[in-house]
Short mmCIF file of C-alpha atoms in Angstrom, two decimals:
data_model
loop_
_atom_site.label_atom_id
_atom_site.label_comp_id
_atom_site.label_asym_id
_atom_site.label_seq_id
_atom_site.Cartn_x
_atom_site.Cartn_y
_atom_site.Cartn_z
CA MET A 1 -81.38 -140.95 90.21
CA LEU A 2 -84.86 -142.30 91.16
CA TYR A 3 -86.55 -139.18 89.86
CA THR A 4 -84.72 -139.49 86.52
CA LEU A 5 -85.63 -143.16 86.24
CA HIS A 6 -89.24 -142.30 87.00
CA GLU A 7 -89.33 -139.77 84.17
CA LEU A 8 -87.54 -142.18 81.84
CA ALA A 9 -90.16 -144.87 82.55
CA TYR A 10 -92.96 -142.42 81.93
CA ASN A 11 -91.52 -141.20 78.63
CA SER A 12 -90.65 -144.73 77.52
CA ALA A 13 -94.29 -145.73 77.92
CA ALA A 14 -95.41 -142.89 75.55
CA PRO A 15 -95.71 -145.11 72.41
CA PHE A 16 -97.78 -147.62 74.37
CA ARG A 17 -100.06 -144.88 75.72
CA PHE A 18 -100.53 -143.57 72.20
CA GLY A 19 -101.39 -147.09 71.02
CA ALA A 20 -103.90 -147.45 73.88
CA GLN A 21 -105.53 -144.15 72.98
CA MET A 22 -105.87 -145.25 69.34
CA ALA A 23 -107.33 -148.60 70.46
CA ARG A 24 -109.77 -146.82 72.78
CA GLN A 25 -110.98 -144.63 69.93
CA PHE A 26 -111.28 -147.58 67.57
CA TRP A 27 -113.29 -149.75 69.97
CA SER A 28 -115.55 -146.91 71.11
CA SER A 29 -116.29 -145.60 67.60
CA PRO A 30 -120.03 -145.79 66.65
CA LEU A 31 -118.81 -146.71 63.16
CA ASN A 32 -117.26 -149.89 64.44
CA PRO A 33 -119.85 -152.69 64.23
CA ALA A 34 -117.96 -154.73 66.85
CA ALA A 35 -117.83 -151.87 69.38
CA GLU A 36 -120.73 -153.17 71.47
CA THR A 37 -119.73 -156.82 71.38
CA ALA A 38 -118.13 -158.54 74.38
CA LEU A 39 -114.79 -158.50 72.53
CA GLY A 40 -115.11 -154.83 71.70
CA ARG A 41 -116.09 -153.78 75.22
CA THR A 42 -113.22 -155.80 76.75
CA ALA A 43 -110.70 -154.34 74.31
CA PHE A 44 -111.97 -150.80 75.03
CA ALA A 45 -111.81 -151.36 78.80
CA SER A 46 -108.26 -152.78 78.56
CA ALA A 47 -107.05 -149.75 76.58
CA GLU A 48 -108.79 -147.32 78.93
CA LEU A 49 -107.37 -148.97 82.02
CA PHE A 50 -103.81 -149.05 80.65
CA GLU A 51 -103.97 -145.36 79.62
CA SER A 52 -105.36 -144.26 82.99
CA LEU A 53 -102.62 -146.12 84.90
CA THR A 54 -99.73 -144.77 82.85
CA ARG A 55 -100.66 -141.18 82.01
CA ARG A 56 -99.50 -138.05 83.85
CA TYR A 57 -102.08 -136.39 86.06
CA GLY A 58 -101.71 -132.63 86.11
CA LYS A 59 -102.96 -130.09 88.61
CA PRO A 60 -106.80 -130.51 88.76
CA GLU A 61 -109.24 -127.66 88.21
CA TRP A 62 -111.42 -126.46 91.06
CA ARG A 63 -114.64 -126.87 89.06
CA LEU A 64 -116.52 -124.62 91.53
CA ASP A 65 -117.66 -121.97 89.07
CA VAL A 66 -121.21 -122.59 90.27
CA VAL A 67 -122.07 -123.95 93.74
CA ASP A 68 -125.49 -125.26 94.66
CA VAL A 69 -126.81 -123.58 97.82
CA ASP A 70 -130.15 -125.07 98.86
CA GLY A 71 -131.11 -125.54 95.24
CA VAL A 72 -129.98 -122.07 94.19
CA PRO A 73 -126.93 -121.85 91.84
CA VAL A 74 -124.36 -119.41 93.22
CA ALA A 75 -121.62 -118.34 90.79
CA THR A 76 -118.08 -117.83 92.13
CA GLU A 77 -114.93 -116.33 90.73
CA ILE A 78 -111.42 -117.15 91.92
CA GLU A 79 -109.29 -114.16 92.95
CA VAL A 80 -105.66 -114.21 94.04
CA ALA A 81 -105.61 -112.36 97.38
CA TRP A 82 -101.92 -112.90 98.12
CA ARG A 83 -99.03 -114.71 96.49
CA SER A 84 -95.42 -115.84 96.82
CA PRO A 85 -93.38 -118.24 94.74
CA TRP A 86 -94.52 -120.97 97.15
CA CYS A 87 -98.22 -120.31 97.58
CA ARG A 88 -101.24 -118.37 96.38
CA LEU A 89 -104.06 -117.41 98.66
CA LEU A 90 -107.20 -117.89 96.57
CA ARG A 91 -110.50 -116.23 97.37
CA PHE A 92 -113.78 -117.68 96.06
CA SER A 93 -115.71 -114.52 95.48
CA ARG A 94 -119.47 -115.10 95.37
CA HIS A 95 -121.82 -113.16 93.07
CA ALA A 96 -123.87 -110.83 95.24
CA GLU A 97 -127.24 -111.37 93.47
CA ASP A 98 -126.87 -115.17 93.70
CA VAL A 99 -126.07 -114.97 97.43
CA LYS A 100 -129.18 -112.85 98.04
CA ALA A 101 -131.30 -115.27 96.01
CA ALA A 102 -129.99 -118.17 98.16
CA GLY A 103 -130.99 -116.28 101.32
CA ARG A 104 -127.41 -116.02 102.59
CA LYS A 105 -125.52 -113.05 104.06
CA LEU A 106 -123.25 -110.96 101.84
CA ASP A 107 -121.18 -109.93 104.83
CA ALA A 108 -120.19 -113.46 105.68
CA PRO A 109 -117.44 -114.58 108.06
CA LYS A 110 -113.98 -114.89 106.43
CA VAL A 111 -112.65 -118.44 106.52
CA ILE A 112 -109.14 -119.36 105.51
CA ILE A 113 -108.88 -123.08 104.72
CA VAL A 114 -105.24 -124.08 105.03
CA ALA A 115 -104.78 -127.03 102.69
CA PRO A 116 -102.20 -129.72 103.47
CA LEU A 117 -98.79 -129.57 101.87
CA SER A 118 -98.21 -133.32 101.91
CA GLY A 119 -98.23 -134.51 98.33
CA HIS A 120 -101.62 -133.53 96.92
CA TYR A 121 -102.92 -130.28 95.50
CA ALA A 122 -105.32 -128.06 97.41
CA THR A 123 -108.14 -129.21 95.09
CA LEU A 124 -108.28 -132.36 97.21
CA LEU A 125 -110.39 -130.15 99.46
CA ARG A 126 -112.91 -129.34 96.75
CA GLY A 127 -115.77 -130.78 98.74
CA THR A 128 -114.67 -128.93 101.86
CA VAL A 129 -114.46 -125.62 100.03
CA GLU A 130 -117.82 -126.19 98.33
CA ALA A 131 -119.54 -126.69 101.69
CA PHE A 132 -117.98 -123.56 103.25
CA ILE A 133 -118.81 -121.31 100.28
CA ALA A 134 -122.53 -121.45 101.14
CA ASP A 135 -122.13 -119.47 104.36
CA HIS A 136 -118.66 -117.90 104.27
CA ASP A 137 -116.21 -115.66 102.44
CA VAL A 138 -113.79 -118.49 101.63
CA TYR A 139 -109.99 -118.29 101.13
CA VAL A 140 -107.79 -121.35 100.37
CA THR A 141 -104.04 -121.83 100.38
CA ASP A 142 -102.88 -123.13 96.99
CA TRP A 143 -99.40 -124.47 97.61
CA SER A 144 -96.86 -124.68 94.74
CA ASN A 145 -95.30 -127.81 93.34
CA ALA A 146 -91.64 -127.57 94.38
CA ARG A 147 -90.38 -128.94 91.03
CA GLN A 148 -91.99 -125.93 89.35
CA VAL A 149 -90.14 -123.37 91.54
CA PRO A 150 -86.69 -122.34 90.16
CA MET A 151 -83.67 -122.67 92.41
CA LEU A 152 -83.23 -118.89 92.32
CA GLU A 153 -86.31 -118.54 94.54
CA GLY A 154 -84.33 -120.10 97.43
CA ARG A 155 -85.52 -122.48 100.19
CA PHE A 156 -88.88 -123.15 101.73
CA ASP A 157 -88.93 -124.80 105.11
CA PHE A 158 -91.17 -125.45 108.15
CA TYR A 159 -90.53 -121.96 109.50
CA ASP A 160 -91.26 -120.36 106.12
CA TYR A 161 -94.58 -122.19 106.21
CA ILE A 162 -95.43 -120.59 109.56
CA ASP A 163 -94.51 -117.16 108.14
CA HIS A 164 -96.65 -117.77 105.07
CA VAL A 165 -99.66 -118.65 107.23
CA ARG A 166 -99.25 -115.49 109.33
CA GLU A 167 -98.91 -113.30 106.24
CA MET A 168 -101.96 -114.84 104.57
CA ILE A 169 -104.09 -114.42 107.67
CA ALA A 170 -103.08 -110.75 107.78
CA ALA A 171 -103.74 -110.35 104.04
CA ALA A 172 -107.31 -111.55 104.45
CA GLY A 173 -107.97 -108.66 106.85
CA GLY A 174 -110.13 -108.37 109.92
CA ARG A 175 -110.09 -111.38 112.27
CA PRO A 176 -110.71 -114.32 110.00
CA HIS A 177 -111.42 -117.89 111.01
CA VAL A 178 -108.71 -120.45 110.17
CA VAL A 179 -109.46 -124.08 109.30
CA ALA A 180 -106.39 -126.37 109.09
CA VAL A 181 -106.89 -129.72 107.42
CA CYS A 182 -104.49 -132.53 108.42
CA GLN A 183 -100.76 -131.62 108.00
CA PRO A 184 -101.04 -127.82 108.60
CA GLY A 185 -102.19 -128.32 112.21
CA PRO A 186 -98.88 -127.81 114.04
CA PRO A 187 -97.56 -124.85 111.96
CA VAL A 188 -101.00 -123.17 111.94
CA LEU A 189 -101.28 -123.52 115.70
CA ALA A 190 -97.76 -122.08 116.05
CA ALA A 191 -98.67 -119.13 113.79
CA CYS A 192 -101.80 -118.42 115.82
CA ALA A 193 -99.79 -118.46 119.05
CA LEU A 194 -97.23 -116.01 117.67
CA MET A 195 -99.95 -113.65 116.43
CA ALA A 196 -101.73 -113.91 119.82
CA GLU A 197 -98.56 -113.02 121.70
CA GLU A 198 -98.10 -109.99 119.45
CA ASP A 199 -101.75 -109.04 119.95
CA HIS A 200 -101.85 -108.84 116.19
CA PRO A 201 -104.96 -107.01 114.93
CA ASN A 202 -105.55 -109.79 112.39
CA ARG A 203 -105.14 -112.74 114.77
CA PRO A 204 -107.82 -115.30 113.98
CA ALA A 205 -111.18 -115.17 115.71
CA SER A 206 -111.17 -118.95 115.76
CA MET A 207 -109.02 -121.84 114.68
CA SER A 208 -110.28 -125.28 113.69
CA PHE A 209 -108.13 -128.37 113.25
CA MET A 210 -109.36 -131.38 111.31
CA GLY A 211 -107.53 -134.68 111.55
CA SER A 212 -104.24 -132.97 112.43
CA PRO A 213 -101.14 -134.40 114.11
CA ILE A 214 -100.94 -131.82 116.85
CA ASP A 215 -99.43 -134.44 119.11
CA ALA A 216 -98.45 -137.49 117.06
CA ARG A 217 -97.46 -139.41 120.20
CA LEU A 218 -101.09 -140.14 120.91
CA SER A 219 -102.84 -143.14 119.31
CA PRO A 220 -99.95 -143.67 116.88
CA THR A 221 -100.91 -144.97 113.44
CA VAL A 222 -98.78 -146.81 110.87
CA THR A 223 -97.63 -143.49 109.50
CA ASN A 224 -96.55 -142.28 112.95
CA GLN A 225 -94.77 -145.55 113.74
CA LEU A 226 -92.80 -145.44 110.49
CA ALA A 227 -91.61 -141.89 111.30
CA GLU A 228 -90.50 -142.96 114.77
CA GLU A 229 -88.95 -146.32 113.88
CA LYS A 230 -86.72 -145.01 111.06
CA PRO A 231 -83.79 -142.80 111.95
CA PHE A 232 -83.80 -139.26 110.62
CA THR A 233 -80.87 -140.12 108.31
CA TRP A 234 -82.96 -142.85 106.66
CA PHE A 235 -85.53 -140.28 105.45
CA LYS A 236 -82.79 -138.03 104.13
CA SER A 237 -81.05 -140.92 102.30
CA ASN A 238 -84.12 -142.71 100.92
CA MET A 239 -86.86 -140.13 100.42
CA ILE A 240 -85.05 -137.16 98.97
CA HIS A 241 -84.27 -136.91 95.22
CA THR A 242 -83.18 -134.28 92.68
CA VAL A 243 -85.60 -132.65 90.27
CA PRO A 244 -84.42 -133.52 86.69
CA TRP A 245 -84.68 -131.61 83.41
CA PRO A 246 -86.94 -130.17 81.95
CA TYR A 247 -88.70 -128.88 85.08
CA PRO A 248 -88.12 -125.24 86.23
CA GLY A 249 -86.91 -126.54 89.59
CA LEU A 250 -84.01 -128.43 87.96
CA GLY A 251 -81.49 -129.38 90.61
CA ARG A 252 -83.80 -128.77 93.59
CA ARG A 253 -83.77 -131.51 96.23
CA VAL A 254 -87.34 -132.65 96.90
CA TYR A 255 -89.55 -135.29 98.45
CA PRO A 256 -91.30 -136.37 95.17
CA GLY A 257 -95.06 -136.55 95.08
CA PHE A 258 -94.89 -139.93 93.38
CA VAL A 259 -93.00 -141.37 96.35
CA GLN A 260 -95.69 -140.12 98.73
CA LEU A 261 -98.39 -141.53 96.41
CA TYR A 262 -96.81 -144.98 96.30
CA SER A 263 -96.42 -144.96 100.07
CA PHE A 264 -100.07 -144.14 100.62
CA MET A 265 -101.29 -146.66 98.02
CA SER A 266 -99.17 -149.42 99.53
CA MET A 267 -100.93 -148.93 102.85
CA ASN A 268 -104.22 -149.96 101.19
CA GLU A 269 -102.94 -151.99 98.27
CA GLU A 270 -105.80 -154.45 98.11
CA LYS A 271 -108.34 -151.62 98.25
CA HIS A 272 -106.83 -149.91 95.25
CA ILE A 273 -106.51 -153.17 93.29
CA ASP A 274 -110.14 -153.96 93.93
CA ALA A 275 -111.17 -150.44 92.88
CA HIS A 276 -109.41 -150.89 89.53
CA ARG A 277 -110.98 -154.30 89.05
CA ARG A 278 -114.41 -152.80 89.54
CA TYR A 279 -113.45 -149.99 87.18
CA PHE A 280 -112.53 -152.50 84.49
CA GLY A 281 -115.79 -154.34 85.06
CA ASP A 282 -117.80 -151.13 84.86
CA LEU A 283 -116.08 -150.20 81.60
CA VAL A 284 -116.93 -153.58 80.10
CA ALA A 285 -120.51 -153.33 81.34
CA GLY A 286 -120.90 -149.71 80.25
CA ASP A 287 -121.77 -148.59 83.80
CA GLY A 288 -121.34 -144.88 83.36
CA ASP A 289 -122.03 -143.97 87.00
CA GLY A 290 -119.42 -146.40 88.35
CA VAL A 291 -116.84 -145.27 85.79
CA GLU A 292 -117.46 -141.56 86.52
CA LYS A 293 -117.20 -142.08 90.30
CA HIS A 294 -113.92 -143.98 89.94
CA GLU A 295 -112.40 -141.45 87.55
CA GLU A 296 -113.46 -138.47 89.68
CA PHE A 297 -111.68 -139.90 92.75
CA TYR A 298 -108.52 -141.15 91.03
CA ASP A 299 -108.05 -138.08 88.82
CA GLU A 300 -107.64 -136.16 92.09
CA TYR A 301 -105.87 -138.87 94.11
CA LEU A 302 -103.20 -139.49 91.44
CA SER A 303 -102.41 -135.79 90.98
CA VAL A 304 -99.41 -135.09 93.21
CA LEU A 305 -96.83 -132.40 93.88
CA ASP A 306 -93.29 -132.34 95.30
CA LEU A 307 -92.21 -130.93 98.66
CA THR A 308 -88.89 -129.25 99.26
CA GLU A 309 -86.26 -131.30 101.06
CA GLU A 310 -86.03 -128.89 103.95
CA PHE A 311 -89.79 -128.68 104.56
CA TYR A 312 -90.30 -132.39 104.46
CA LEU A 313 -87.34 -133.33 106.65
CA GLN A 314 -88.10 -130.60 109.19
CA THR A 315 -91.70 -131.78 109.41
CA ILE A 316 -90.53 -135.35 110.07
CA ASP A 317 -88.13 -134.08 112.74
CA ILE A 318 -90.30 -131.41 114.40
CA VAL A 319 -93.77 -133.02 114.25
CA PHE A 320 -93.22 -136.78 114.12
CA GLN A 321 -89.93 -137.47 115.89
CA GLN A 322 -89.19 -134.77 118.41
CA HIS A 323 -92.81 -133.54 118.89
CA LEU A 324 -91.50 -130.10 119.65
CA LEU A 325 -94.75 -128.15 119.58
CA ALA A 326 -96.55 -130.71 121.76
CA ARG A 327 -93.65 -130.65 124.27
CA GLY A 328 -93.52 -126.89 124.40
CA LEU A 329 -90.05 -126.76 122.86
CA LEU A 330 -90.67 -125.31 119.40
CA GLU A 331 -88.83 -122.12 118.54
CA HIS A 332 -89.50 -119.90 115.58
CA ARG A 333 -86.71 -117.61 114.41
CA GLY A 334 -85.15 -117.90 117.83
CA HIS A 335 -88.39 -117.14 119.67
CA LYS A 336 -90.18 -119.76 121.75
CA VAL A 337 -93.72 -120.60 120.61
CA ASP A 338 -95.85 -120.23 123.70
CA LEU A 339 -99.29 -121.75 123.26
CA SER A 340 -100.45 -120.37 126.55
CA GLN A 341 -100.53 -116.90 124.92
CA ILE A 342 -103.65 -117.90 123.02
CA ARG A 343 -106.49 -116.43 125.02
CA ASP A 344 -109.12 -114.99 122.67
CA ILE A 345 -108.94 -117.35 119.70
CA ALA A 346 -111.66 -119.99 119.84
CA LEU A 347 -110.62 -123.57 119.26
CA ALA A 348 -112.39 -126.44 117.48
CA THR A 349 -110.97 -129.95 116.90
CA ILE A 350 -112.55 -132.50 114.57
CA GLU A 351 -111.43 -136.12 114.43
CA GLY A 352 -112.61 -139.28 112.69
CA GLU A 353 -113.24 -142.37 114.76
CA LYS A 354 -111.51 -144.60 112.17
CA ASP A 355 -108.75 -142.23 111.09
CA ASP A 356 -105.65 -144.28 110.16
CA ILE A 357 -103.46 -141.20 109.45
CA SER A 358 -104.01 -139.03 112.50
CA GLY A 359 -105.28 -141.21 115.32
CA VAL A 360 -108.02 -140.11 117.74
CA GLY A 361 -106.49 -137.88 120.36
CA GLN A 362 -103.78 -136.34 118.18
CA THR A 363 -105.91 -133.41 117.15
CA GLN A 364 -107.84 -132.85 120.41
CA ALA A 365 -104.45 -132.57 122.10
CA ALA A 366 -104.65 -128.87 121.08
CA HIS A 367 -107.16 -128.34 123.93
CA VAL A 368 -104.65 -129.50 126.55
CA LEU A 369 -101.84 -127.41 125.01
CA THR A 370 -103.87 -124.18 125.09
CA PRO A 371 -104.90 -123.84 128.73
CA ASN A 372 -105.95 -120.17 128.64
CA ILE A 373 -108.78 -120.48 126.10
CA PRO A 374 -112.06 -120.30 127.98
CA ASP A 375 -114.23 -123.44 127.95
CA SER A 376 -117.02 -121.49 126.29
CA GLN A 377 -114.77 -121.04 123.26
CA ARG A 378 -114.00 -124.70 122.64
CA LEU A 379 -115.48 -127.42 120.48
CA LEU A 380 -114.24 -131.04 120.62
CA TYR A 381 -115.91 -133.48 118.28
CA VAL A 382 -115.14 -137.04 117.11
CA GLN A 383 -117.17 -138.15 114.12
CA PRO A 384 -118.28 -141.84 114.34
CA ASP A 385 -117.59 -144.25 111.53
CA VAL A 386 -115.36 -142.10 109.32
CA GLY A 387 -111.70 -142.37 108.40
CA HIS A 388 -109.23 -139.61 107.59
CA TYR A 389 -110.74 -138.50 104.28
CA GLY A 390 -114.24 -138.50 105.75
CA VAL A 391 -113.27 -135.84 108.30
CA PHE A 392 -113.24 -133.20 105.60
CA ASN A 393 -115.14 -134.65 102.68
CA GLY A 394 -118.14 -136.75 101.79
CA ARG A 395 -121.68 -137.15 103.14
CA ARG A 396 -120.81 -137.35 106.82
CA PHE A 397 -118.78 -134.20 106.54
CA ARG A 398 -121.54 -132.27 104.78
CA GLU A 399 -124.36 -133.49 107.05
CA GLU A 400 -122.73 -133.79 110.47
CA ILE A 401 -119.35 -132.13 110.64
CA TYR A 402 -119.80 -128.96 108.57
CA PRO A 403 -122.98 -127.80 110.40
CA ARG A 404 -121.04 -127.94 113.70
CA LEU A 405 -118.17 -125.88 112.27
CA ARG A 406 -120.56 -123.43 110.65
CA ASP A 407 -122.33 -122.77 113.97
CA PHE A 408 -119.03 -122.63 115.83
CA ILE A 409 -117.68 -119.99 113.41
CA ALA A 410 -120.91 -117.99 113.48
CA LYS A 411 -120.88 -117.92 117.30
CA HIS A 412 -117.29 -116.61 117.48
CA GLU A 413 -117.75 -114.26 114.56
CA ALA A 414 -120.34 -112.55 116.71
CA VAL A 415 -118.09 -112.55 119.75
CA SER A 416 -115.13 -111.05 117.86
CA ALA A 417 -117.44 -108.37 116.40
CA GLU A 418 -118.39 -107.27 119.91
CA ILE A 419 -114.80 -106.90 121.13
#
């Protein structure tokens, strides 16, 4: 019922959005003599703010057709390397001549960036991908919006996620390097363990975890505490809703993206209110830089996708309530996931000192859980003065975190090539 009411509210606001769009055009028209007056700027800002708060944000574009590499523009093309109804593995193919001009290697290490399936699209990692493109052959998991997947395609749960990761790693070929950002940590670690136990020829050469809840019992955050304080039945009763018409996934039970968005925004309510106050002020003042910065962030942040009921509830149960992987109790298709089987996959963990989603210690727990990886194949790093988002995006990521990961990957690319 909540999903239907949400859609009803959105559609009911359509006439008001249309009116706001007309007002915005009127008060921004160069033919309007009052456009640049205080009244005109305030009216324009009011219409712009209303429209931005009530419109539907679709799946963002990657906008990485050209990437700057040390001042040299490198063109890229997106290729689909593997697909299922639930995910596409995208490859950012770099133009050879541009790569040569930038002084980079054509035969670069393959890196699979596993994007989180936790309410936002993979484009949230645009800055992450852009940094890696300079020195790597980059692949990214592009997860589907559950409301767009017809019921005939069946279920998608935590164990299907593990299978998808394994299949995508194999599809990339060779021994690629896997980088898991936030949520994917536990299933990616499980997938690597299973491939290691099989001595799979495409098992990763290295695995890097960034702000991931490998062991959510450590340094619990507000998010962790909510998952532990509420009984499992509460999540099933309050967080799961049915996809309404006219979406292709009509009838599918999902954890809606808008519920996740409201939950995240409520954690920092004052911050978001202040941001929109500044946005209104920048619109009135005609501060193009401030307006552009705000719109760039919120166009991405407000674009959300739905998760299947089974994947969301199993993640709550396995990762945040029972901590099965961290306790050595996780089974996949009836087979125990044994992290001690990982012996020749290098391990890097990256955390943010001020992370309020995955507290310090949750990600680096992977080192304790994988006792048979040699010390020479480990990297443990905590970035000072950054929160969750800063672990994989922004200036600190580009200048301090990415260089460490780049060198770590290069080192273990060389080692895997020798074996």
